[in-house]
Short mmCIF file of C-alpha atoms and ligand atoms in Angstrom, two decimals:
data_model
loop_
_atom_site.label_atom_id
_atom_site.label_comp_id
_atom_site.label_asym_id
_atom_site.label_seq_id
_atom_site.Cartn_x
_atom_site.Cartn_y
_atom_site.Cartn_z
CA MET A 8 39.65 -84.01 27.58
CA LEU A 9 42.34 -85.53 25.43
CA VAL A 10 45.76 -83.91 24.98
CA VAL A 11 47.34 -84.97 21.69
CA MET A 12 51.15 -84.74 21.56
CA ASN A 13 53.02 -84.17 18.33
CA LYS A 14 55.24 -86.84 16.78
CA SER A 15 58.46 -85.29 18.04
CA ALA A 16 57.27 -84.83 21.63
CA THR A 17 59.83 -86.23 24.09
CA THR A 18 59.23 -88.47 27.08
CA GLN A 19 59.90 -85.40 29.21
CA ASP A 20 57.25 -83.39 27.34
CA VAL A 21 54.72 -86.15 28.06
CA ALA A 22 55.75 -86.28 31.73
CA ASP A 23 55.42 -82.49 32.01
CA VAL A 24 51.89 -82.54 30.56
CA CYS A 25 50.95 -85.34 32.99
CA SER A 26 52.30 -83.27 35.91
CA ALA A 27 50.36 -80.23 34.75
CA ILE A 28 47.16 -82.32 34.61
CA SER A 29 47.80 -83.72 38.10
CA ALA A 30 48.43 -80.19 39.40
CA LEU A 31 44.94 -79.26 38.20
CA GLY A 32 43.56 -82.11 40.34
CA TYR A 33 42.81 -84.59 37.55
CA GLU A 34 44.23 -87.93 36.52
CA ALA A 35 46.44 -88.23 33.43
CA ARG A 36 46.28 -91.41 31.35
CA PRO A 37 49.05 -91.48 28.75
CA MET A 38 48.14 -93.63 25.74
CA PRO A 39 51.12 -94.22 23.48
CA GLY A 40 50.03 -94.84 19.89
CA GLU A 41 51.79 -95.80 16.67
CA GLN A 42 51.78 -92.23 15.36
CA ARG A 43 51.72 -90.17 18.54
CA THR A 44 50.94 -90.21 22.24
CA ALA A 45 47.63 -88.96 23.51
CA ILE A 46 47.04 -88.20 27.17
CA GLY A 47 43.55 -88.70 28.50
CA VAL A 48 42.35 -86.49 31.33
CA VAL A 49 39.88 -88.16 33.65
CA GLY A 50 38.06 -86.99 36.73
CA ASN A 51 36.23 -83.98 35.31
CA ASP A 52 32.51 -83.88 34.78
CA SER A 53 32.44 -80.61 32.87
CA ARG A 54 34.59 -78.80 30.30
CA LEU A 55 38.09 -77.94 31.53
CA ASP A 56 40.02 -74.75 30.97
CA ASP A 57 42.80 -75.96 28.65
CA SER A 58 44.67 -72.66 28.19
CA HIS A 59 47.67 -73.69 30.27
CA ILE A 60 48.00 -77.19 28.82
CA ARG A 61 47.56 -76.11 25.22
CA GLY A 62 50.76 -74.03 25.42
CA LEU A 63 53.05 -76.73 26.84
CA PRO A 64 55.93 -78.10 24.71
CA GLY A 65 55.01 -81.07 22.50
CA VAL A 66 51.26 -80.45 22.62
CA THR A 67 49.65 -80.34 19.19
CA LYS A 68 46.00 -80.11 20.11
CA VAL A 69 43.46 -80.52 22.88
CA ILE A 70 40.21 -82.36 22.19
CA HIS A 71 37.21 -81.82 24.42
CA VAL A 72 35.10 -84.98 24.48
CA SER A 73 31.57 -83.68 24.25
CA ALA A 74 29.85 -86.93 25.30
CA PRO A 75 29.28 -87.56 29.02
CA TYR A 76 31.06 -90.89 28.62
CA LYS A 77 34.69 -90.21 27.83
CA GLN A 78 36.88 -93.29 27.58
CA VAL A 79 34.30 -95.35 25.71
CA SER A 80 33.74 -92.63 23.11
CA ARG A 81 35.12 -92.67 19.60
CA GLU A 82 36.50 -89.19 20.19
CA TRP A 83 38.69 -90.67 22.91
CA ARG A 84 39.82 -93.54 20.75
CA PRO A 85 39.11 -93.40 17.00
CA SER A 86 40.33 -96.95 16.33
CA ARG A 87 38.16 -99.92 17.30
CA THR A 88 38.84 -101.98 20.40
CA VAL A 89 39.70 -105.57 19.51
CA ILE A 90 39.70 -108.16 22.28
CA THR A 91 41.75 -111.32 21.80
CA LEU A 92 40.66 -114.32 23.85
CA ASN A 93 42.89 -117.14 25.07
CA ASN A 94 41.74 -119.43 22.23
CA GLY A 95 42.85 -116.82 19.70
CA VAL A 96 39.35 -115.61 18.81
CA ARG A 97 39.13 -111.87 18.35
CA ILE A 98 36.05 -109.81 19.17
CA GLY A 99 35.60 -106.42 17.49
CA GLY A 100 38.05 -107.04 14.67
CA ASP A 101 37.31 -108.03 11.09
CA GLU A 102 35.62 -111.28 12.05
CA VAL A 103 32.09 -111.88 13.34
CA VAL A 104 31.83 -114.21 16.34
CA VAL A 105 29.08 -116.57 17.44
CA MET A 106 28.52 -117.32 21.13
CA ALA A 107 26.15 -120.21 21.79
CA GLY A 108 25.13 -122.50 24.59
CA PRO A 109 22.35 -123.20 27.03
CA CYS A 110 20.76 -120.53 29.17
CA ALA A 111 22.13 -122.34 32.24
CA VAL A 112 24.60 -125.10 33.00
CA GLU A 113 22.23 -127.86 34.14
CA SER A 114 24.57 -130.84 34.57
CA GLU A 115 27.98 -131.95 33.36
CA GLU A 116 26.48 -134.49 31.02
CA LYS A 117 24.11 -132.01 29.34
CA LEU A 118 26.72 -129.26 29.13
CA MET A 119 29.25 -131.57 27.46
CA GLU A 120 26.58 -132.67 25.02
CA VAL A 121 25.71 -129.12 24.06
CA ALA A 122 29.38 -128.02 23.95
CA ALA A 123 29.98 -130.70 21.32
CA VAL A 124 27.10 -129.28 19.27
CA VAL A 125 28.39 -125.72 19.67
CA ALA A 126 31.93 -126.65 18.60
CA LYS A 127 30.69 -128.69 15.64
CA SER A 128 28.37 -125.95 14.44
CA GLY A 129 31.29 -123.54 14.04
CA ALA A 130 30.70 -121.23 16.99
CA THR A 131 33.79 -120.23 18.94
CA ILE A 132 32.46 -119.15 22.32
CA LEU A 133 30.40 -121.27 24.70
CA ARG A 134 27.83 -119.58 26.91
CA GLY A 135 26.01 -121.00 29.94
CA GLY A 136 24.95 -119.43 33.21
CA ALA A 137 26.26 -120.83 36.47
CA TYR A 138 24.79 -117.95 38.49
CA LYS A 139 21.29 -117.17 37.28
CA PRO A 140 19.55 -113.89 38.13
CA ARG A 141 15.97 -115.23 38.12
CA THR A 142 12.82 -113.17 38.37
CA SER A 143 11.42 -115.60 40.95
CA PRO A 144 13.42 -116.78 43.98
CA TYR A 145 11.84 -120.21 43.48
CA SER A 146 13.28 -120.69 39.98
CA PHE A 147 16.52 -122.61 39.35
CA GLN A 148 19.35 -120.35 40.54
CA GLY A 149 22.25 -122.09 38.80
CA MET A 150 24.96 -124.55 39.81
CA GLY A 151 27.44 -121.93 41.05
CA VAL A 152 31.13 -122.90 41.18
CA ASP A 153 30.30 -126.47 40.14
CA GLY A 154 28.81 -125.03 36.94
CA LEU A 155 31.97 -122.98 36.33
CA LYS A 156 34.11 -126.10 36.68
CA ILE A 157 31.98 -127.88 34.10
CA LEU A 158 32.33 -124.94 31.69
CA ALA A 159 36.11 -124.99 32.18
CA LYS A 160 36.13 -128.70 31.40
CA ALA A 161 34.21 -128.12 28.16
CA ARG A 162 36.64 -125.37 27.21
CA GLU A 163 39.52 -127.76 27.74
CA GLN A 164 37.90 -130.46 25.64
CA TYR A 165 36.69 -128.35 22.70
CA GLY A 166 38.95 -125.29 22.63
CA LEU A 167 35.93 -122.99 22.90
CA ALA A 168 36.22 -119.79 24.90
CA VAL A 169 33.72 -119.50 27.76
CA ILE A 170 31.42 -116.65 28.74
CA THR A 171 29.28 -116.79 31.86
CA GLU A 172 27.44 -114.35 34.08
CA ALA A 173 28.53 -112.90 37.41
CA ILE A 174 25.81 -111.52 39.67
CA ASP A 175 27.85 -110.09 42.53
CA GLN A 176 31.45 -109.49 43.54
CA GLU A 177 31.98 -112.96 44.94
CA SER A 178 30.70 -114.71 41.82
CA ALA A 179 32.71 -112.30 39.65
CA ASP A 180 35.93 -113.46 41.33
CA ALA A 181 34.99 -117.07 40.65
CA VAL A 182 33.97 -116.37 37.04
CA ALA A 183 37.28 -114.54 36.45
CA GLU A 184 39.09 -117.65 37.63
CA TYR A 185 37.28 -120.12 35.35
CA ALA A 186 35.95 -118.23 32.33
CA ASP A 187 37.29 -116.10 29.47
CA ILE A 188 34.62 -113.42 29.55
CA ILE A 189 32.62 -112.14 32.53
CA GLN A 190 29.03 -111.40 31.56
CA ILE A 191 27.18 -108.65 33.42
CA GLY A 192 23.48 -109.19 32.87
CA ALA A 193 20.77 -106.69 32.07
CA ARG A 194 19.58 -106.66 35.67
CA ASN A 195 23.00 -105.62 36.92
CA MET A 196 23.89 -103.07 34.26
CA GLN A 197 23.78 -100.28 36.81
CA ASN A 198 25.20 -102.21 39.74
CA PHE A 199 28.04 -99.72 39.98
CA ALA A 200 29.89 -101.52 42.77
CA LEU A 201 29.95 -104.66 40.62
CA LEU A 202 31.06 -102.68 37.54
CA LYS A 203 33.97 -101.16 39.45
CA HIS A 204 34.86 -104.58 40.81
CA VAL A 205 35.00 -106.29 37.40
CA GLY A 206 37.01 -103.33 36.19
CA GLY A 207 39.80 -104.58 38.41
CA LEU A 208 39.73 -108.28 37.49
CA GLY A 209 41.75 -108.10 34.27
CA ARG A 210 39.29 -110.21 32.26
CA PRO A 211 37.14 -109.15 29.31
CA VAL A 212 33.65 -108.10 30.39
CA MET A 213 30.47 -108.25 28.31
CA LEU A 214 28.01 -105.65 29.55
CA LYS A 215 24.41 -106.31 28.59
CA ARG A 216 22.07 -103.39 28.14
CA GLY A 217 19.61 -102.91 30.98
CA MET A 218 16.04 -103.59 29.91
CA SER A 219 15.08 -99.94 30.44
CA ALA A 220 18.47 -98.33 29.96
CA THR A 221 19.04 -95.48 27.55
CA MET A 222 22.05 -95.54 25.28
CA LYS A 223 23.69 -92.93 27.47
CA GLU A 224 23.11 -94.89 30.68
CA TRP A 225 24.49 -98.02 29.05
CA LEU A 226 27.65 -96.31 27.80
CA LEU A 227 28.16 -94.61 31.16
CA ALA A 228 27.91 -98.04 32.80
CA ALA A 229 30.65 -99.25 30.44
CA GLU A 230 32.64 -96.15 31.37
CA TYR A 231 32.69 -97.37 35.00
CA ILE A 232 34.53 -100.52 33.90
CA LEU A 233 37.05 -98.69 31.74
CA ASN A 234 37.58 -96.10 34.43
CA ALA A 235 38.41 -98.87 36.89
CA GLY A 236 41.26 -99.90 34.57
CA ASN A 237 39.70 -102.49 32.27
CA GLU A 238 39.49 -101.55 28.59
CA GLN A 239 38.37 -105.01 27.47
CA VAL A 240 34.66 -104.29 27.41
CA ILE A 241 32.08 -105.68 24.99
CA LEU A 242 28.54 -104.28 24.77
CA CYS A 243 25.53 -106.54 24.25
CA GLU A 244 22.12 -105.39 23.00
CA ARG A 245 19.54 -107.85 24.36
CA GLY A 246 16.31 -105.99 23.77
CA ILE A 247 14.50 -103.35 25.75
CA ARG A 248 11.13 -103.37 27.43
CA SER A 249 8.16 -101.97 25.56
CA PHE A 250 4.40 -101.69 25.94
CA ASP A 251 3.81 -104.63 23.63
CA PRO A 252 3.94 -108.13 25.12
CA ALA A 253 3.98 -109.77 21.66
CA THR A 254 7.67 -110.53 22.12
CA ARG A 255 9.66 -110.77 25.36
CA ASN A 256 11.44 -107.47 24.62
CA VAL A 257 12.03 -105.28 21.58
CA MET A 258 15.34 -105.74 19.82
CA ASP A 259 16.82 -102.29 19.36
CA ILE A 260 18.52 -102.87 16.02
CA THR A 261 19.21 -99.16 15.70
CA ALA A 262 21.20 -99.25 18.95
CA ILE A 263 23.67 -101.63 17.32
CA ALA A 264 24.31 -99.27 14.41
CA LEU A 265 24.32 -96.27 16.73
CA ALA A 266 26.77 -97.86 19.15
CA LYS A 267 29.25 -98.26 16.31
CA THR A 268 29.24 -94.50 15.77
CA LEU A 269 29.41 -93.54 19.46
CA THR A 270 31.95 -96.00 20.83
CA HIS A 271 35.02 -98.00 19.85
CA LEU A 272 33.84 -100.98 21.91
CA PRO A 273 32.65 -104.17 20.17
CA ILE A 274 28.93 -104.90 20.19
CA ILE A 275 27.20 -108.28 20.32
CA ALA A 276 23.51 -108.93 19.63
CA ASP A 277 21.42 -111.30 21.77
CA PRO A 278 18.26 -112.08 19.77
CA ALA A 279 17.18 -114.80 22.21
CA HIS A 280 16.53 -112.62 25.26
CA ALA A 281 15.34 -109.84 22.94
CA THR A 282 12.57 -111.87 21.35
CA GLY A 283 11.96 -114.79 23.72
CA ARG A 284 10.86 -116.85 20.71
CA ARG A 285 12.85 -119.56 18.98
CA ASP A 286 11.33 -118.75 15.59
CA MET A 287 12.41 -115.10 15.87
CA VAL A 288 16.00 -115.80 16.91
CA ALA A 289 17.43 -116.56 13.46
CA PRO A 290 15.82 -113.64 11.56
CA VAL A 291 16.84 -111.14 14.23
CA ALA A 292 20.35 -112.63 14.45
CA ARG A 293 20.72 -112.25 10.67
CA ALA A 294 19.49 -108.65 10.84
CA SER A 295 21.92 -107.88 13.68
CA VAL A 296 24.93 -109.06 11.70
CA ALA A 297 23.67 -107.15 8.66
CA VAL A 298 23.42 -103.96 10.69
CA GLY A 299 27.01 -104.28 11.90
CA ALA A 300 27.07 -106.36 15.10
CA ASP A 301 30.47 -107.85 15.87
CA GLY A 302 28.79 -111.08 16.80
CA VAL A 303 25.69 -112.76 18.15
CA MET A 304 24.89 -114.70 21.30
CA VAL A 305 22.19 -117.36 21.06
CA GLU A 306 20.83 -120.05 23.35
CA THR A 307 20.76 -123.68 22.34
CA HIS A 308 19.83 -126.88 24.15
CA PRO A 309 19.91 -130.52 23.09
CA ARG A 310 16.25 -130.81 24.17
CA PRO A 311 14.85 -127.27 24.57
CA ASN A 312 11.55 -128.55 25.95
CA GLU A 313 13.41 -129.93 28.97
CA ALA A 314 15.53 -126.81 29.62
CA PHE A 315 15.47 -125.47 33.19
CA SER A 316 15.23 -121.92 31.80
CA ASP A 317 14.58 -120.12 28.51
CA GLY A 318 13.64 -123.29 26.60
CA PRO A 319 11.14 -121.43 24.35
CA GLN A 320 13.93 -119.24 22.97
CA SER A 321 16.58 -121.97 22.74
CA LEU A 322 17.49 -123.28 19.29
CA PHE A 323 17.48 -126.96 18.45
CA PRO A 324 21.02 -128.06 17.51
CA GLU A 325 20.18 -128.30 13.81
CA GLN A 326 18.73 -124.77 13.89
CA LEU A 327 21.99 -123.50 15.32
CA GLN A 328 23.91 -125.13 12.53
CA LEU A 329 21.68 -123.61 9.85
CA LEU A 330 21.81 -120.17 11.47
CA ILE A 331 25.61 -120.18 11.56
CA ALA A 332 25.75 -121.08 7.88
CA GLN A 333 23.44 -118.14 7.11
CA LEU A 334 25.40 -115.74 9.30
CA SER A 335 28.56 -116.80 7.54
CA GLN A 336 27.09 -115.77 4.17
CA ILE A 337 25.86 -112.43 5.47
CA SER A 338 29.12 -111.56 7.16
CA GLU A 339 31.13 -112.63 4.09
CA ALA A 340 28.99 -110.34 1.97
CA LEU A 341 29.98 -107.51 4.29
CA GLY A 342 33.65 -108.41 4.02
CA ARG A 343 33.78 -109.86 7.51
CA PRO A 344 34.35 -113.61 7.70
CA LEU A 345 32.94 -115.62 10.55
CA ALA A 346 35.49 -116.44 13.27
CA HIS A 347 36.55 -120.10 13.48
CA LEU A 348 38.58 -122.06 15.97
CA GLY A 349 42.29 -122.14 15.07
C1 PEP B 413 21.38 -114.53 30.04
O1 PEP B 413 22.15 -114.21 29.13
O2 PEP B 413 21.23 -115.71 30.41
C2 PEP B 413 20.56 -113.50 30.71
C3 PEP B 413 20.06 -113.68 31.92
O3 PEP B 413 20.36 -112.41 29.94
P1 PEP B 413 19.83 -110.92 30.33
O4 PEP B 413 20.75 -110.43 31.43
O5 PEP B 413 20.01 -110.20 29.05
O6 PEP B 413 18.41 -111.04 30.74
MN1 MN B 414 18.61 -117.13 29.22
#
């Protein structure tokens, strides 16, 4: 439930409404806005009786959020969430962002090589896993903190922002220390303890859609992070599992358009993990921007055939460059320029 105060409501009126909400056993979240203050009510799972609150001084209306997710819904916040990173790049605003980098940080030398390519190509955010959630325990598991230090070094050198995955609470603390965005992977989308934990770290979080997660489950997972006090959440569609093994997953293009109507959170498309095929990455990336994604995340490697993981879906450096030029044209046509480094 959302209690909307009128323009002339006083600080005391707002405080009185908050007290009334607390007295009912719920939590009040005042949200001052340019026009008026709204007070979010959290803690209820079902529709509340608003008769008492509706009559309090300064209250203009009470909105019942019909969706099961509350704080992530557009009813809760009609204006879009825009996240500004330390390098000035904004996610969810007018501009479209490109995140690119290897699947995993493999060595300092290789990461610096690829970071140079990423910066030169016009992308603004460098990706690279230091903690890898691998299907097999025998596959490369990532460089851990050493990988994070390498990413931080590349950020320093090229001015790129850094996104990297956390797989548990301990790695999340480390990622929050070294990176700009904490990535929660598909396999951890419903790791609720981890979601609550990253909700308290004060860093932007990109929440990937679970490979079998419904839209509702995905948005409720995001709700966990907002409810833990972190509103800087980005969604990422990375394909869902289907019956057809022709591609690694099925890119749910509709989910990108749908997310824009259901939530104020930014949404990024990951055509690499969705398709698993290098030749499908560019077409699906272009389609994602056309359908309204706030950005794309792609994998690239100086020598994809030698990559420790996800080589078959990693772009050659020159393919990355071409793709970014194409995305720039598509986003311009939609009135959204591509984000560039300051
Ligand atoms: C990744 O981005 O490297 C990754 C593991 O992706 P996902 O969680 O979508 O499988
Ligand atoms: Mn990967």
